[in-house]
Short mmCIF file of C-alpha atoms and ligand atoms in Angstrom, two decimals:
data_model
loop_
_atom_site.label_atom_id
_atom_site.label_comp_id
_atom_site.label_asym_id
_atom_site.label_seq_id
_atom_site.Cartn_x
_atom_site.Cartn_y
_atom_site.Cartn_z
CA MET A 7 150.33 -103.31 -6.88
CA SER A 8 148.08 -106.34 -7.25
CA ASN A 9 144.46 -106.28 -8.31
CA ASN A 10 142.39 -109.33 -7.41
CA ASP A 11 139.01 -107.73 -7.92
CA LYS A 12 138.06 -108.08 -11.60
CA ASN A 13 135.88 -104.94 -11.47
CA ARG A 14 138.39 -102.65 -9.84
CA VAL A 15 140.10 -100.16 -12.15
CA ILE A 16 143.50 -98.94 -10.96
CA VAL A 17 143.96 -95.19 -11.38
CA PHE A 18 147.51 -94.24 -12.32
CA ASP A 19 147.89 -90.47 -12.28
CA THR A 20 150.62 -88.86 -14.36
CA THR A 21 149.80 -85.17 -13.76
CA LEU A 22 153.24 -84.72 -12.17
CA ARG A 23 155.09 -86.40 -15.04
CA ASP A 24 153.29 -86.28 -18.41
CA GLY A 25 151.22 -83.27 -17.26
CA GLU A 26 154.14 -81.38 -15.77
CA GLN A 27 156.33 -82.13 -18.79
CA ALA A 28 153.91 -80.06 -20.90
CA LEU A 29 153.74 -77.00 -18.64
CA LEU A 30 155.32 -73.71 -19.61
CA GLN A 31 156.92 -73.44 -16.20
CA SER A 32 158.18 -76.47 -14.30
CA LEU A 33 156.78 -77.00 -10.83
CA ASN A 34 159.07 -76.84 -7.85
CA GLU A 35 159.40 -79.58 -5.23
CA ARG A 36 156.91 -78.09 -2.79
CA GLN A 37 154.27 -77.60 -5.49
CA LYS A 38 154.69 -81.21 -6.62
CA LEU A 39 154.42 -82.46 -3.07
CA GLN A 40 151.23 -80.52 -2.51
CA ILE A 41 149.65 -81.97 -5.66
CA ALA A 42 150.79 -85.50 -4.75
CA LEU A 43 149.22 -85.28 -1.29
CA MET A 44 146.00 -84.07 -2.84
CA LEU A 45 146.04 -86.94 -5.37
CA GLU A 46 146.39 -89.35 -2.48
CA GLN A 47 143.31 -87.84 -0.81
CA LEU A 48 141.49 -88.05 -4.12
CA GLY A 49 141.97 -91.83 -4.09
CA VAL A 50 144.61 -92.24 -6.80
CA ASP A 51 146.28 -95.68 -6.60
CA VAL A 52 149.60 -94.97 -8.31
CA ILE A 53 151.20 -91.51 -8.56
CA GLU A 54 153.82 -91.08 -11.26
CA ALA A 55 155.83 -88.43 -9.45
CA GLY A 56 158.39 -87.65 -12.14
CA PHE A 57 161.32 -88.81 -14.21
CA PRO A 58 164.25 -88.97 -11.75
CA ILE A 59 167.11 -89.16 -14.26
CA SER A 60 165.90 -86.03 -16.07
CA SER A 61 167.17 -83.50 -13.49
CA PRO A 62 168.28 -83.26 -9.86
CA GLY A 63 165.06 -81.30 -9.18
CA ASP A 64 162.90 -84.14 -10.52
CA PHE A 65 164.94 -86.71 -8.60
CA ASN A 66 164.46 -84.83 -5.31
CA ALA A 67 160.75 -84.29 -5.91
CA VAL A 68 160.18 -88.01 -6.61
CA LYS A 69 162.12 -88.88 -3.46
CA LEU A 70 160.23 -86.40 -1.30
CA ILE A 71 156.86 -87.57 -2.65
CA GLY A 72 157.79 -91.23 -2.14
CA GLU A 73 158.70 -90.52 1.48
CA SER A 74 155.47 -88.59 2.08
CA LEU A 75 152.82 -90.88 0.58
CA LYS A 76 151.01 -93.26 2.91
CA ARG A 77 148.40 -95.02 0.77
CA SER A 78 149.18 -94.35 -2.87
CA VAL A 79 152.11 -96.10 -4.52
CA ALA A 80 154.86 -93.76 -5.77
CA CYS A 81 156.23 -94.39 -9.24
CA GLY A 82 159.11 -92.97 -11.28
CA LEU A 83 159.62 -93.08 -15.04
CA SER A 84 162.71 -94.45 -16.75
CA ARG A 85 163.73 -95.13 -20.31
CA ALA A 86 164.76 -98.75 -20.94
CA VAL A 87 168.35 -98.03 -19.90
CA ASP A 88 170.19 -99.06 -16.75
CA LYS A 89 171.07 -95.61 -15.40
CA ASP A 90 167.44 -94.45 -15.62
CA ILE A 91 166.16 -97.52 -13.80
CA ASP A 92 168.81 -97.13 -11.12
CA ALA A 93 167.84 -93.48 -10.67
CA VAL A 94 164.21 -94.47 -9.95
CA ARG A 95 165.46 -97.09 -7.50
CA ASP A 96 167.72 -94.50 -5.80
CA ALA A 97 164.86 -92.02 -5.50
CA LEU A 98 162.30 -94.48 -4.17
CA CYS A 99 164.17 -97.27 -2.38
CA GLN A 100 163.22 -95.82 1.03
CA CYS A 101 159.55 -96.60 0.32
CA GLU A 102 157.90 -99.77 1.53
CA ARG A 103 156.37 -100.22 -1.95
CA TYR A 104 157.19 -98.40 -5.16
CA ARG A 105 156.83 -98.83 -8.88
CA ILE A 106 159.44 -98.53 -11.62
CA HIS A 107 157.87 -97.54 -14.93
CA THR A 108 160.15 -98.26 -17.86
CA PHE A 109 159.34 -97.71 -21.51
CA ILE A 110 160.59 -97.99 -25.06
CA ALA A 111 158.98 -97.17 -28.39
CA THR A 112 157.60 -100.04 -30.47
CA SER A 113 156.07 -98.48 -33.62
CA ASP A 114 158.02 -98.74 -36.88
CA ILE A 115 158.46 -94.98 -37.20
CA HIS A 116 159.83 -94.65 -33.66
CA VAL A 117 161.98 -97.80 -33.81
CA HIS A 118 163.55 -97.02 -37.18
CA ASP A 119 163.51 -93.22 -37.48
CA LYS A 120 163.84 -92.12 -33.86
CA LEU A 121 165.81 -94.92 -32.20
CA ARG A 122 167.53 -96.19 -35.39
CA LYS A 123 167.29 -99.80 -34.24
CA ASN A 124 165.50 -102.96 -35.30
CA PHE A 125 162.63 -104.57 -33.44
CA ASP A 126 164.74 -107.45 -32.05
CA ASP A 127 167.06 -104.90 -30.37
CA ILE A 128 164.00 -103.21 -28.88
CA ILE A 129 162.69 -106.49 -27.46
CA ALA A 130 166.09 -107.20 -25.90
CA MET A 131 166.31 -103.70 -24.38
CA ALA A 132 162.80 -103.97 -22.98
CA GLN A 133 163.47 -107.36 -21.41
CA ASN A 134 166.76 -106.24 -19.88
CA ALA A 135 165.10 -103.16 -18.45
CA VAL A 136 162.19 -105.08 -16.94
CA ARG A 137 164.53 -107.71 -15.46
CA ARG A 138 166.77 -105.06 -13.95
CA ALA A 139 163.79 -103.23 -12.45
CA ARG A 140 162.38 -106.48 -11.06
CA ASN A 141 165.62 -106.94 -9.10
CA TYR A 142 164.69 -103.78 -7.20
CA THR A 143 160.91 -104.00 -6.79
CA ASP A 144 158.03 -106.41 -7.44
CA ASP A 145 156.00 -103.65 -9.02
CA VAL A 146 157.28 -103.02 -12.56
CA GLU A 147 155.36 -101.38 -15.37
CA PHE A 148 156.49 -101.58 -18.96
CA SER A 149 155.11 -99.24 -21.65
CA CYS A 150 155.20 -99.83 -25.41
CA GLU A 151 155.49 -96.22 -26.52
CA ASP A 152 153.37 -95.45 -29.61
CA ALA A 153 151.56 -98.77 -29.23
CA GLY A 154 148.58 -97.24 -31.07
CA ARG A 155 150.65 -97.22 -34.29
CA THR A 156 152.56 -100.44 -33.64
CA PRO A 157 151.86 -103.39 -36.02
CA ILE A 158 149.69 -105.75 -34.01
CA ASP A 159 152.00 -108.78 -34.43
CA ASN A 160 154.90 -106.79 -32.99
CA LEU A 161 152.76 -105.46 -30.18
CA CYS A 162 151.60 -108.96 -29.19
CA ARG A 163 155.20 -110.18 -29.23
CA MET A 164 156.42 -107.25 -27.14
CA VAL A 165 153.66 -107.62 -24.53
CA GLU A 166 154.38 -111.35 -24.20
CA CYS A 167 158.15 -110.76 -23.84
CA ALA A 168 157.70 -107.97 -21.29
CA ILE A 169 155.45 -110.14 -19.14
CA ASP A 170 157.87 -113.02 -19.54
CA ALA A 171 160.68 -110.79 -18.24
CA GLY A 172 158.61 -109.94 -15.16
CA ALA A 173 156.48 -106.87 -15.94
CA THR A 174 153.49 -106.80 -13.59
CA THR A 175 151.71 -104.06 -15.53
CA VAL A 176 151.95 -103.59 -19.28
CA ASN A 177 150.85 -100.24 -20.61
CA ILE A 178 149.49 -99.69 -24.13
CA PRO A 179 149.85 -95.97 -24.87
CA ASP A 180 148.22 -94.20 -27.75
CA THR A 181 151.13 -91.78 -27.56
CA VAL A 182 150.06 -89.53 -30.42
CA GLY A 183 146.30 -89.80 -29.89
CA TYR A 184 145.86 -91.40 -33.32
CA THR A 185 143.40 -94.22 -32.75
CA ILE A 186 139.60 -94.22 -32.79
CA PRO A 187 137.65 -96.00 -30.00
CA THR A 188 136.48 -99.05 -32.00
CA GLU A 189 140.04 -99.47 -33.30
CA PHE A 190 141.72 -99.04 -29.92
CA GLY A 191 139.22 -101.40 -28.27
CA GLY A 192 140.11 -103.89 -31.01
CA ILE A 193 143.82 -103.64 -30.18
CA ILE A 194 143.18 -104.44 -26.51
CA HIS A 195 140.78 -107.25 -27.47
CA THR A 196 143.40 -108.79 -29.77
CA LEU A 197 146.04 -108.67 -27.05
CA PHE A 198 143.74 -110.61 -24.73
CA GLU A 199 143.08 -113.15 -27.49
CA ARG A 200 146.62 -113.64 -28.68
CA VAL A 201 149.08 -113.06 -25.83
CA PRO A 202 149.32 -116.39 -23.97
CA ASN A 203 150.62 -115.02 -20.64
CA ILE A 204 148.42 -111.91 -20.54
CA ASP A 205 146.67 -113.01 -17.33
CA LYS A 206 150.01 -112.60 -15.48
CA ALA A 207 149.91 -108.80 -15.74
CA THR A 208 147.49 -105.89 -15.48
CA ILE A 209 146.88 -104.23 -18.83
CA SER A 210 146.97 -100.47 -18.69
CA VAL A 211 146.13 -97.74 -21.20
CA HIS A 212 147.55 -94.23 -21.63
CA CYS A 213 145.62 -92.26 -24.24
CA HIS A 214 146.54 -88.84 -25.56
CA ASN A 215 143.83 -86.52 -26.80
CA ASP A 216 145.05 -85.30 -30.18
CA LEU A 217 141.79 -86.27 -31.91
CA GLY A 218 139.66 -85.73 -28.80
CA MET A 219 139.34 -89.52 -28.29
CA ALA A 220 141.32 -89.96 -25.06
CA THR A 221 138.40 -90.63 -22.72
CA GLY A 222 136.50 -92.71 -25.30
CA ASN A 223 139.57 -94.82 -26.05
CA THR A 224 140.27 -95.34 -22.36
CA LEU A 225 136.72 -96.47 -21.59
CA VAL A 226 136.53 -98.83 -24.54
CA ALA A 227 139.85 -100.36 -23.47
CA LEU A 228 138.33 -101.10 -20.05
CA GLN A 229 135.41 -102.84 -21.77
CA ASN A 230 137.97 -105.02 -23.52
CA GLY A 231 139.85 -106.06 -20.42
CA ALA A 232 142.28 -103.26 -19.45
CA ARG A 233 142.23 -102.61 -15.70
CA GLN A 234 144.53 -99.62 -15.27
CA VAL A 235 143.92 -96.13 -16.65
CA GLU A 236 146.65 -93.50 -16.96
CA VAL A 237 145.20 -90.07 -16.52
CA CYS A 238 145.90 -86.44 -15.59
CA VAL A 239 143.82 -83.99 -13.59
CA ASN A 240 142.09 -81.50 -15.94
CA GLY A 241 143.42 -83.59 -18.85
CA LEU A 242 146.87 -81.95 -18.71
CA GLY A 243 149.64 -83.53 -20.75
CA GLU A 244 151.72 -83.39 -23.89
CA ARG A 245 150.11 -81.41 -26.77
CA ALA A 246 146.31 -81.85 -26.57
CA GLY A 247 146.75 -83.55 -23.22
CA ASN A 248 146.11 -86.91 -21.65
CA CYS A 249 142.92 -88.65 -20.76
CA SER A 250 141.33 -86.65 -17.96
CA LEU A 251 141.06 -88.28 -14.56
CA GLU A 252 137.73 -86.70 -13.70
CA GLU A 253 136.09 -87.73 -16.98
CA VAL A 254 136.97 -91.41 -16.65
CA ALA A 255 136.17 -91.55 -12.93
CA MET A 256 132.80 -89.88 -13.39
CA ALA A 257 131.91 -91.89 -16.51
CA LEU A 258 132.44 -95.11 -14.55
CA HIS A 259 130.63 -93.70 -11.52
CA THR A 260 127.64 -92.29 -13.43
CA ARG A 261 127.26 -95.25 -15.83
CA LYS A 262 128.24 -98.06 -13.48
CA GLU A 263 125.62 -100.46 -14.83
CA TYR A 264 126.61 -99.80 -18.42
CA PHE A 265 130.20 -100.64 -17.49
CA ASN A 266 129.11 -103.82 -15.69
CA GLY A 267 130.16 -102.64 -12.26
CA LEU A 268 133.66 -101.38 -13.07
CA TYR A 269 134.73 -98.90 -10.40
CA THR A 270 137.68 -96.81 -9.21
CA ASN A 271 138.67 -95.65 -5.72
CA ILE A 272 138.38 -91.98 -6.70
CA VAL A 273 136.37 -89.92 -4.19
CA PRO A 274 134.09 -87.86 -6.48
CA THR A 275 133.53 -85.05 -3.96
CA ASN A 276 137.28 -84.30 -3.98
CA ILE A 277 137.36 -83.74 -7.74
CA ALA A 278 136.59 -79.99 -7.81
CA ARG A 279 139.24 -79.27 -5.24
CA ALA A 280 141.81 -81.34 -7.15
CA SER A 281 140.97 -79.56 -10.36
CA GLN A 282 141.24 -76.10 -8.79
CA MET A 283 144.50 -76.94 -7.06
CA VAL A 284 146.12 -78.26 -10.24
CA ALA A 285 144.83 -75.32 -12.29
CA GLY A 286 146.10 -72.83 -9.69
CA ILE A 287 149.50 -74.36 -9.00
CA CYS A 288 150.19 -75.17 -12.65
CA ASN A 289 148.81 -71.78 -13.72
CA GLU A 290 146.77 -73.52 -16.44
CA LYS A 291 143.20 -72.29 -16.71
CA VAL A 292 140.47 -74.92 -16.98
CA PRO A 293 138.50 -74.20 -20.18
CA PRO A 294 134.95 -73.13 -19.20
CA HIS A 295 133.33 -75.91 -21.25
CA LYS A 296 135.64 -78.64 -19.87
CA ALA A 297 133.55 -81.69 -18.91
CA ILE A 298 133.04 -82.21 -15.15
CA VAL A 299 135.24 -79.33 -13.93
CA GLY A 300 134.70 -76.37 -16.31
CA SER A 301 132.87 -73.31 -14.97
CA ASN A 302 130.08 -73.91 -17.51
CA ALA A 303 129.82 -77.65 -16.93
CA PHE A 304 126.75 -77.17 -14.73
CA ALA A 305 125.41 -73.89 -16.12
CA HIS A 306 122.10 -73.89 -17.99
CA SER A 307 121.62 -71.02 -20.41
CA SER A 308 118.67 -71.61 -22.73
CA GLY A 309 115.18 -70.80 -21.47
CA ILE A 310 113.93 -74.31 -22.26
CA HIS A 311 116.78 -75.87 -20.28
CA GLN A 312 116.31 -73.51 -17.34
CA ASP A 313 112.60 -74.28 -17.27
CA GLY A 314 113.31 -78.02 -17.31
CA VAL A 315 115.95 -77.82 -14.56
CA LEU A 316 113.64 -75.77 -12.36
CA LYS A 317 110.98 -78.47 -12.69
CA ASN A 318 113.35 -81.40 -12.29
CA ARG A 319 117.16 -81.09 -12.29
CA ASN A 320 117.53 -84.48 -13.96
CA THR A 321 116.02 -83.15 -17.18
CA TYR A 322 119.34 -81.61 -18.19
CA GLU A 323 121.77 -82.59 -15.42
CA ILE A 324 123.33 -86.05 -15.25
CA ILE A 325 125.81 -85.11 -12.50
CA THR A 326 125.24 -82.49 -9.82
CA PRO A 327 127.97 -79.93 -9.09
CA GLU A 328 127.83 -80.98 -5.42
CA SER A 329 128.58 -84.61 -6.32
CA VAL A 330 132.01 -83.56 -7.63
CA GLY A 331 132.59 -81.17 -4.77
CA PHE A 332 131.58 -77.77 -6.11
CA LYS A 333 130.20 -75.59 -3.37
CA GLU A 334 128.87 -72.08 -3.51
CA ASN A 335 131.62 -69.92 -2.00
CA ASN A 336 131.45 -66.19 -2.56
CA LEU A 337 133.74 -65.29 0.31
CA HIS A 338 137.17 -64.35 -0.96
CA MET A 339 140.18 -64.68 1.28
CA THR A 340 142.13 -61.42 1.26
CA ALA A 341 144.15 -59.44 3.80
CA ARG A 342 140.83 -58.09 5.05
CA SER A 343 139.54 -61.57 6.02
CA GLY A 344 139.25 -62.31 9.72
CA ARG A 345 140.38 -65.30 11.78
CA HIS A 346 136.86 -66.72 11.82
CA MET A 347 136.69 -66.82 8.05
CA ILE A 348 140.04 -68.66 7.85
CA LYS A 349 139.01 -71.14 10.51
CA SER A 350 135.69 -71.89 8.83
CA ARG A 351 137.36 -72.26 5.41
CA LEU A 352 139.82 -74.77 6.87
CA ASN A 353 136.97 -76.64 8.55
CA ALA A 354 135.06 -76.70 5.25
CA LEU A 355 138.16 -78.19 3.60
CA GLY A 356 138.02 -81.04 6.11
CA TYR A 357 140.58 -79.90 8.71
CA SER A 358 139.35 -80.19 12.29
CA ASP A 359 140.39 -77.53 14.82
CA ASP A 360 142.91 -79.83 16.51
CA THR A 361 144.89 -80.30 13.27
CA PHE A 362 146.10 -76.68 13.02
CA ASN A 363 147.25 -73.80 15.16
CA LEU A 364 144.94 -70.97 14.16
CA ASP A 365 147.22 -68.20 15.47
CA GLU A 366 150.15 -69.46 13.43
CA VAL A 367 148.10 -70.17 10.29
CA TYR A 368 146.40 -66.77 10.49
CA ARG A 369 149.71 -64.93 10.89
CA ARG A 370 151.14 -66.65 7.83
CA PHE A 371 147.88 -66.20 5.95
CA LEU A 372 148.09 -62.40 6.42
CA GLU A 373 151.68 -62.34 5.19
CA LEU A 374 150.67 -64.31 2.12
CA ALA A 375 147.55 -62.22 1.48
CA ASP A 376 149.68 -59.08 1.60
CA ARG A 377 151.93 -60.54 -1.07
CA LYS A 378 149.34 -62.24 -3.28
CA GLY A 379 146.16 -60.21 -2.93
CA GLN A 380 143.76 -63.15 -3.05
CA VAL A 381 144.51 -66.41 -1.26
CA PHE A 382 142.95 -69.58 -2.66
CA ASP A 383 141.99 -72.79 -0.86
CA TYR A 384 145.13 -74.57 -2.04
CA ASP A 385 147.32 -71.70 -0.74
CA LEU A 386 145.67 -71.96 2.64
CA GLU A 387 146.17 -75.72 2.73
CA ALA A 388 149.83 -75.25 1.85
CA LEU A 389 150.28 -73.18 5.02
CA LEU A 390 149.30 -76.22 7.06
CA PHE A 391 152.04 -78.53 6.01
CA LEU A 392 154.72 -76.55 4.25
CA THR A 393 157.41 -74.97 6.33
CA HIS A 394 158.23 -71.30 5.92
CA ASP A 395 161.29 -71.90 3.77
CA MET A 396 159.26 -74.02 1.34
CA GLU A 397 156.90 -71.13 0.63
CA GLU A 398 157.17 -69.63 -2.77
CA GLN A 399 159.19 -66.45 -2.80
CA THR A 400 158.06 -63.76 -5.19
CA GLN A 401 160.52 -61.51 -6.96
CA PHE A 402 158.10 -58.70 -7.86
CA GLU A 403 155.49 -57.15 -5.57
CA LEU A 404 153.21 -54.17 -6.04
CA ASP A 405 153.84 -51.59 -3.33
CA ASN A 406 151.83 -48.60 -4.50
CA LEU A 407 149.84 -47.50 -7.49
CA ASN A 408 148.67 -44.03 -8.57
CA VAL A 409 146.74 -43.43 -11.76
CA VAL A 410 145.36 -40.32 -13.43
CA CYS A 411 142.70 -41.56 -15.85
CA GLY A 412 141.91 -40.16 -19.24
CA GLY A 413 139.00 -37.87 -20.11
CA SER A 414 138.93 -35.35 -22.87
CA GLY A 415 142.38 -33.87 -23.24
CA VAL A 416 143.94 -35.80 -20.30
CA ILE A 417 146.74 -38.25 -21.04
CA PRO A 418 146.40 -41.37 -18.84
CA THR A 419 149.39 -41.37 -16.50
CA ALA A 420 150.51 -43.92 -13.90
CA SER A 421 153.08 -44.06 -11.17
CA VAL A 422 153.96 -47.55 -9.89
CA ARG A 423 156.12 -48.42 -6.88
CA MET A 424 157.30 -52.01 -6.69
CA LYS A 425 159.43 -54.17 -4.43
CA ILE A 426 161.92 -56.08 -6.53
CA GLY A 427 163.88 -58.55 -4.44
CA ASN A 428 164.75 -56.54 -1.33
CA GLU A 429 164.68 -53.11 -2.95
CA THR A 430 161.95 -50.65 -3.88
CA PHE A 431 161.73 -48.86 -7.23
CA VAL A 432 159.34 -46.31 -8.74
CA GLU A 433 158.47 -45.66 -12.36
CA SER A 434 155.97 -43.35 -14.00
CA GLY A 435 154.68 -43.27 -17.53
CA THR A 436 151.80 -42.68 -19.87
CA GLY A 437 149.75 -44.93 -22.10
CA ASP A 438 146.75 -45.24 -24.41
CA GLY A 439 144.58 -45.85 -21.34
CA PRO A 440 145.14 -46.27 -17.58
CA VAL A 441 145.86 -50.00 -17.82
CA ASP A 442 148.30 -49.45 -20.65
CA ALA A 443 150.07 -46.75 -18.61
CA VAL A 444 150.38 -49.11 -15.62
CA PHE A 445 151.59 -51.97 -17.82
CA ASN A 446 154.25 -49.73 -19.37
CA CYS A 447 155.58 -48.88 -15.90
CA ILE A 448 155.60 -52.54 -14.79
CA THR A 449 157.38 -53.67 -17.94
CA ARG A 450 160.11 -51.09 -17.37
CA LEU A 451 160.43 -51.89 -13.67
CA THR A 452 160.64 -55.67 -14.10
CA LYS A 453 162.69 -55.37 -17.31
CA ILE A 454 160.44 -58.15 -18.65
CA ASP A 455 159.39 -56.96 -22.05
CA CYS A 456 156.40 -59.21 -22.63
CA LYS A 457 153.51 -58.73 -25.05
CA LEU A 458 149.93 -58.73 -23.80
CA VAL A 459 147.89 -61.18 -25.91
CA ASP A 460 144.74 -61.62 -23.86
CA TYR A 461 143.03 -59.54 -21.18
CA ASN A 462 139.80 -60.51 -19.41
CA ILE A 463 137.96 -58.92 -16.57
CA ALA A 464 135.08 -60.39 -14.56
CA ALA A 465 133.28 -59.49 -11.37
CA THR A 466 133.73 -62.26 -8.82
CA SER A 467 131.19 -61.03 -6.29
CA GLU A 468 128.08 -58.86 -6.35
CA GLY A 469 127.26 -55.28 -5.35
CA MET A 470 128.95 -51.90 -5.71
CA ASN A 471 132.13 -53.03 -3.97
CA ALA A 472 132.42 -56.25 -6.02
CA GLN A 473 135.92 -57.57 -6.64
CA GLY A 474 137.14 -57.56 -10.21
CA GLN A 475 139.32 -60.44 -11.33
CA VAL A 476 141.65 -59.76 -14.22
CA ASP A 477 143.20 -62.61 -16.20
CA VAL A 478 146.02 -61.82 -18.60
CA ASP A 479 147.99 -63.93 -21.05
CA VAL A 480 151.37 -62.53 -22.10
CA LEU A 481 153.93 -63.74 -24.61
CA TYR A 482 157.58 -63.83 -23.63
CA ASN A 483 160.33 -65.49 -25.67
CA GLY A 484 157.71 -67.38 -27.69
CA ARG A 485 155.92 -68.79 -24.62
CA LYS A 486 152.57 -67.82 -23.18
CA TYR A 487 152.26 -67.05 -19.47
CA HIS A 488 149.09 -66.50 -17.50
CA GLY A 489 148.54 -64.15 -14.57
CA LYS A 490 145.56 -63.21 -12.44
CA GLY A 491 144.84 -60.39 -10.04
CA LEU A 492 141.93 -59.56 -7.79
CA SER A 493 140.96 -56.28 -6.20
CA THR A 494 137.96 -53.98 -5.79
CA ASP A 495 139.91 -51.59 -8.05
CA ILE A 496 140.15 -52.99 -11.56
CA ILE A 497 143.31 -51.05 -12.43
CA GLU A 498 144.97 -52.61 -9.39
CA SER A 499 143.62 -56.07 -10.45
CA SER A 500 145.22 -55.47 -13.84
CA ALA A 501 148.56 -54.51 -12.28
CA LEU A 502 148.48 -57.57 -9.98
CA ALA A 503 147.67 -59.86 -12.91
CA LEU A 504 150.62 -58.60 -14.95
CA ILE A 505 152.95 -58.84 -11.94
CA HIS A 506 151.74 -62.41 -11.35
CA ALA A 507 152.66 -63.29 -14.94
CA CYS A 508 156.07 -61.53 -14.55
CA ASN A 509 156.81 -63.61 -11.45
CA SER A 510 156.06 -66.77 -13.45
CA ILE A 511 158.38 -65.61 -16.22
CA TYR A 512 161.07 -64.80 -13.68
CA ARG A 513 160.79 -68.28 -12.09
CA ALA A 514 160.76 -69.98 -15.50
CA GLN A 515 163.98 -68.13 -16.44
CA PHE A 516 165.53 -69.11 -13.14
CA ILE A 517 164.71 -72.81 -13.65
CA GLU A 518 165.86 -72.63 -17.27
CA LYS A 519 169.17 -71.17 -16.10
CA GLN A 520 169.58 -73.95 -13.51
CA ARG A 521 168.96 -76.52 -16.26
CA HIS A 522 171.41 -74.81 -18.54
CA ASP A 523 174.08 -74.76 -15.83
CA ALA A 524 173.49 -78.47 -14.97
CA PRO A 525 176.32 -80.83 -15.93
CA GLU A 526 176.40 -82.39 -19.40
CA GLY A 527 174.02 -85.34 -19.84
CA GLU A 528 171.36 -84.05 -17.50
CA HIS A 529 169.18 -82.50 -20.22
CA ILE A 530 167.00 -85.45 -20.97
CA ASP A 531 164.10 -85.67 -23.34
CA PRO A 532 161.74 -88.34 -22.04
CA HIS A 533 160.92 -89.44 -25.55
CA GLY A 534 164.44 -90.01 -26.83
CA VAL A 535 166.73 -92.83 -25.73
O1 KIV B 603 152.66 -91.07 -24.19
C1 KIV B 603 153.46 -91.96 -23.88
O2 KIV B 603 153.69 -92.93 -24.61
C2 KIV B 603 154.15 -91.83 -22.61
C3 KIV B 603 154.96 -93.00 -22.16
C4 KIV B 603 156.21 -92.58 -21.50
C5 KIV B 603 154.11 -93.89 -21.31
O3 KIV B 603 153.99 -90.85 -21.92
ZN1 ZN B 604 152.14 -89.73 -22.56
#
């Protein structure tokens, strides 16, 4: 992808690769496709759809995404080895344009201790990889993994050699989030001063957030000449995450003059929707204080602040919630919602009446609402373009719940009926309280013996018949899983939340088993060659 406008910043999104790699549960093909289509609407230029050699599932998802994108360029990751590069080519060769992203580590610790090679070998591998990729496509990105800790002379040499071999984008990752903005800006500045052929490629940055510097490092790199940013929605990614898409896009948008007119093609009003879709599909809550997209990002608590905002919003608000697409919406979509509500929600999401068949969407909506309880915007959108067989099947469903609550001398007792696969089972039991009694029954029915580590309840609407949303975090085999449930009855919300988490555990086990059963050589760690 070429960039002739010196102020245009290319947005390379890696939510589906670096972000997905860090999730507790892998996403399936249809979930990845839905996120990719949303990223395209958001205005992302390059979508890193996955790492095709890593598994047949990743290969198929990259292929499907490549075939479905119209404006954004699809990209696949490969280590600097022939079979990886060929796998990206095989997944994406149907596309009119596509990018191969190949990488190798360049820091001393990675070269010597991880790869057990010397730097000359690394240069040769990088050049071979870039040349091979250039035989397949004109759009080749090369990344110097752990560039942030690479001696500057080596980094300059590597960047020059990669460009010489034909790389059209060279990425400088701060893989372990080690650098500080002035330092990282200095690295980019030095590259522009010392690499003679640097004007033949776009310089990109990929900053991890281990010291909380990812956005700062990314912005300072742009001030020093980088013109591509690698980001993830909600800042997902390995460990402390990657630079967050919404933070960089809104920093450039809000402080355009400060950044001398640098701009991206991101559509700010699509940001909230993107954030909610990624959080929902990836089952990763957005922290309330998260910049731009957290639930508190636009809330004013102190009296002085509230007074100021009432007089003039600009006193304490540099971005409005509406400018990033947050809209007041207190109407929940449940099995009780009517056709009109579904139609107006779809219209509000930008779908005109002629783009969907309301009868069909409404029928499928009711089926889904029966299974899920609450249906979110991204679920509704999925009904528009995903065929029936792509819909997520759930293993566990709540069929009926009966609870006798405590009081003096009464032992809380629950009876739970659940559909498991195609069969129905009932279990009753007691507990320290009604929720505990229900959880004991569900644990026995699902045979998933997980440990509850966090339980939160909040009202999501007002009045006596308000809905209560329960969020639970459970531990299973050393991993944390999140579940949420919504109902006017908080015991039922609690049951739905735990069942949601059990379904995630079930799917994770299923995917794990598939991986385990895959032929030798298909268990690939993206960071080891
Ligand atoms: O963090 C990193 O260095 C990466 C590379 C594969 C670009 O994710
Ligand atoms: Zn990374």
